[in-house]
């Protein structure tokens, strides 16, 4: 049996999507079964909060086929079955799970605000940097915000602690007035002439950040 806890790290389970995919709710779990490899094996995916698992059953003897879950085991037959089995797991994760990177209350309030006001979802563009995401203006595809998880030393703070931040556009002519390297920082990984960064640790009130998001959105509309 394969423990899927690692695969679901920083993922949020969407129960409605599970049901639409074909999962059956049983007690506190969602179970999905499908036959593979010419109906000779059955994959069973069990999604529960305690321990999400996947198992492959050899239908000829009704026993678990554990070779697909053992690292280092190879061979043409095993590899073909393993590939089909793992593709099912990957497809379920892609279609039924949502990113759950940002944990702070402030970050989640911001995500909700942007969704409700602009109907924009975070886009996770980089596999190499799964903790980075952006908002894009649908009218012209310009970015107007980004959420990231970085070490504080990236902002010039003497600390290795990870912190959630937001990058926003800001008026170039006034940016020197707002940057104080305490509440407002030069734009991280952005053009520091017209982007600012804010730590999402309540050092800046959420209401103020909402105002700055609106400002950034409006700036993204300019040519």
C-alpha positions as MATLAB code, in Angstrom:
seq = 'XXXXXXXXXXXXXXXXXXXXXXXXXXXXXXXXXXXXXXXXXXXXXXXXXXXXXXXXXXXXXXXXXXXXXXXXXXXXXXXXXXXXXXXXXXXXXXXXXXXXXXXXXXXXXXXXXXXXXXXXXXXXXXXXXXXXXXXXXXXXXXXXXXXXXXXXXXXXXXXXXXXXXXXXXXXXXXXXXXXXXXXXXXXXXXXXXXXXXXXXXXXXXXXXXXXXXXXXXXXXXXX';
ca = [
       0.000    0.000    0.000;
       1.282    3.433   -0.956;
       1.019    6.311    1.517;
      -0.034    9.426   -0.414;
       0.654   11.897    2.386;
       3.787   13.189    0.663;
       2.046   13.588   -2.694;
      -0.740   15.601   -1.049;
       1.545   17.937    0.885;
       0.414   21.537    0.377;
      -2.691   20.294   -1.431;
      -6.287   20.979   -0.493;
      -8.774   18.193   -1.188;
     -11.857   19.270   -3.123;
     -14.563   16.798   -2.102;
     -16.939   17.889   -4.860;
     -14.268   17.252   -7.482;
     -13.599   13.829   -5.940;
     -17.273   12.899   -6.306;
     -17.394   14.222   -9.870;
     -14.278   12.197  -10.668;
     -16.019    9.016   -9.547;
     -15.102    8.638   -5.880;
     -17.651    7.128   -3.514;
     -18.024    8.592   -0.027;
     -17.839    5.952    2.699;
     -17.854    7.095    6.327;
     -15.043    9.683    6.510;
     -13.245    8.531    3.363;
     -13.577    8.909   -0.390;
     -12.821    5.745   -2.347;
     -12.132    5.325   -6.045;
     -11.661    2.016   -7.857;
     -10.656    1.445  -11.455;
      -9.304   -1.504  -13.410;
      -6.050   -1.245  -15.350;
      -3.792   -3.385  -17.532;
      -6.552   -5.128  -19.495;
      -8.700   -5.470  -16.360;
      -6.129   -7.700  -14.661;
      -5.460   -5.240  -11.829;
      -7.591   -2.864   -9.801;
      -6.307    0.418   -8.394;
      -7.973    1.520   -5.151;
      -7.466    5.112   -4.035;
      -8.598    5.984   -0.508;
      -8.608    9.685    0.356;
      -9.030   10.390    4.054;
      -7.700   13.058    6.388;
      -5.867   10.521    8.529;
      -3.892    8.702    5.851;
      -4.599    8.893    2.116;
      -3.493    5.682    0.416;
      -3.350    3.876   -2.901;
      -3.184    0.145   -3.485;
      -3.076   -2.119   -6.514;
      -4.874   -5.468   -6.401;
      -3.960   -8.425   -8.612;
      -7.430   -9.674   -9.564;
      -6.175  -13.140  -10.473;
      -5.469  -13.981   -6.827;
      -7.185  -11.000   -5.161;
      -3.968   -9.984   -3.406;
      -2.169   -6.665   -3.268;
       0.501   -6.279   -5.933;
       3.157   -4.609   -3.799;
       5.934   -4.541   -6.414;
       4.611   -1.242   -7.799;
       5.259    0.425   -4.448;
       8.785   -0.893   -3.875;
      11.593    1.394   -4.986;
      14.249   -0.206   -7.137;
      12.020   -2.974   -8.473;
      11.995   -2.871  -12.263;
      11.307   -4.956  -15.305;
       9.189   -4.469  -18.408;
       6.034   -5.980  -16.891;
       6.280   -4.165  -13.552;
       7.222   -0.870  -15.175;
       4.215   -0.909  -17.502;
       1.814   -1.579  -14.658;
       3.523    0.936  -12.394;
       3.325    3.670  -15.019;
      -0.405    3.137  -15.534;
      -1.015    2.996  -11.775;
       0.966    6.161  -11.035;
      -0.687    8.024  -13.914;
      -4.048    7.420  -12.251;
      -2.775    8.853   -8.964;
      -1.284   11.869  -10.739;
      -4.488   12.488  -12.679;
      -6.543   12.449   -9.475;
      -4.179   14.900   -7.788;
      -4.214   17.210  -10.828;
      -7.996   17.194  -11.188;
      -9.250   16.899   -7.600;
      -6.696   18.779   -5.489;
      -5.954   22.479   -5.196;
      -2.762   24.204   -4.045;
      -2.700   24.951   -0.316;
       0.600   26.782    0.011;
      -0.338   29.895    1.922;
      -1.349   29.221    5.515;
      -1.615   32.632    7.182;
      -5.022   34.143    7.850;
      -3.956   37.338    6.112;
      -2.895   35.515    2.944;
      -6.175   33.626    2.797;
      -8.191   36.802    3.343;
      -6.300   38.364    0.434;
      -6.888   35.343   -1.822;
     -10.601   35.507   -1.012;
     -10.713   39.267   -1.646;
      -9.092   38.991   -5.083;
     -11.377   36.117   -6.041;
     -14.525   37.972   -5.001;
     -13.585   41.363   -6.484;
     -11.714   40.419   -9.655;
     -12.642   36.752  -10.078;
      -8.952   35.930  -10.411;
      -7.268   32.780   -9.146;
      -3.622   32.406   -8.261;
      -1.522   30.930  -11.053;
       1.338   28.616  -10.084;
       3.672   29.063  -13.030;
       6.913   27.434  -11.912;
       7.404   23.769  -11.018;
      10.817   24.685   -9.637;
       9.207   27.238   -7.312;
       5.905   25.711   -6.155;
       5.560   28.294   -3.363;
       5.315   31.185   -5.827;
       2.101   32.288   -7.528;
       0.803   35.330   -9.376;
      -2.417   37.137  -10.221;
      -2.843   38.189  -13.821;
      -5.134   40.897  -15.167;
      -7.427   39.100  -17.612;
      -7.782   42.227  -19.758;
      -4.134   42.365  -20.790;
      -2.377   39.436  -19.050;
      -0.231   41.782  -16.971;
       0.611   40.705  -13.451;
      -0.734   42.856  -10.657;
       0.239   40.762   -7.670;
       2.252   37.802   -6.468;
       2.219   35.661   -3.342;
       5.444   33.958   -2.307;
       7.051   32.109    0.572;
      10.631   33.292    1.155;
      13.212   33.555    3.895;
      13.206   36.916    5.624;
      16.856   37.442    4.697;
      15.689   37.858    1.095;
      14.156   41.129    2.277;
      17.338   42.260    3.996;
      16.265   41.003    7.424;
      18.775   38.999    9.475;
      16.635   35.889    9.784;
      16.291   32.494    8.089;
      12.628   32.246    9.053;
      10.201   31.640    6.201;
       7.516   34.259    5.705;
       4.644   34.774    3.288;
       4.853   37.964    1.236;
       2.859   39.816   -1.390;
       4.337   41.788   -4.288;
       2.282   44.679   -5.686;
       2.699   47.380   -8.275;
       3.108   50.925   -6.970;
       3.463   54.385   -8.500;
       7.065   54.853   -9.594;
       7.110   58.531   -8.649;
       5.973   57.830   -5.081;
       7.685   54.562   -4.306;
      10.445   56.249   -2.302;
       7.798   57.629    0.048;
       6.361   54.248    1.025;
       9.482   52.051    1.278;
      10.613   51.951    4.918;
      12.167   48.420    5.073;
       9.977   47.729    8.070;
       6.428   47.498    6.777;
       7.051   48.078    3.080;
      10.043   46.659    1.208;
      11.450   47.015   -2.313;
       9.739   44.583   -4.666;
      11.198   41.101   -4.196;
      12.155   39.553   -7.548;
      10.410   42.451   -9.278;
      11.393   45.811  -10.738;
      12.145   47.759   -7.581;
      11.259   51.001   -9.343;
       7.562   50.161   -9.416;
       6.902   47.148   -7.181;
       6.698   46.853   -3.396;
       6.722   43.866   -1.053;
       4.718   43.416    2.147;
       5.147   40.682    4.747;
       1.856   38.981    5.550;
       2.421   38.996    9.301;
      -0.140   41.708   10.148;
       2.542   44.399   10.183;
       0.304   46.071    7.601;
      -3.457   45.997    8.140;
      -5.348   43.742    5.746;
      -7.680   46.598    4.800;
      -4.654   48.652    3.722;
      -3.368   45.739    1.642;
      -6.764   45.505   -0.067;
      -6.417   49.172   -1.051;
      -2.923   48.531   -2.396;
      -4.177   45.531   -4.388;
      -6.808   47.739   -6.019;
      -4.128   50.310   -6.760;
      -1.878   47.648   -8.275;
      -4.719   46.299  -10.392;
      -5.438   49.768  -11.757;
      -1.760   50.318  -12.502;
      -1.682   47.061  -14.460;
      -4.313   48.498  -16.806;
      -2.020   51.303  -17.902;
      -0.020   50.930  -21.082;
];
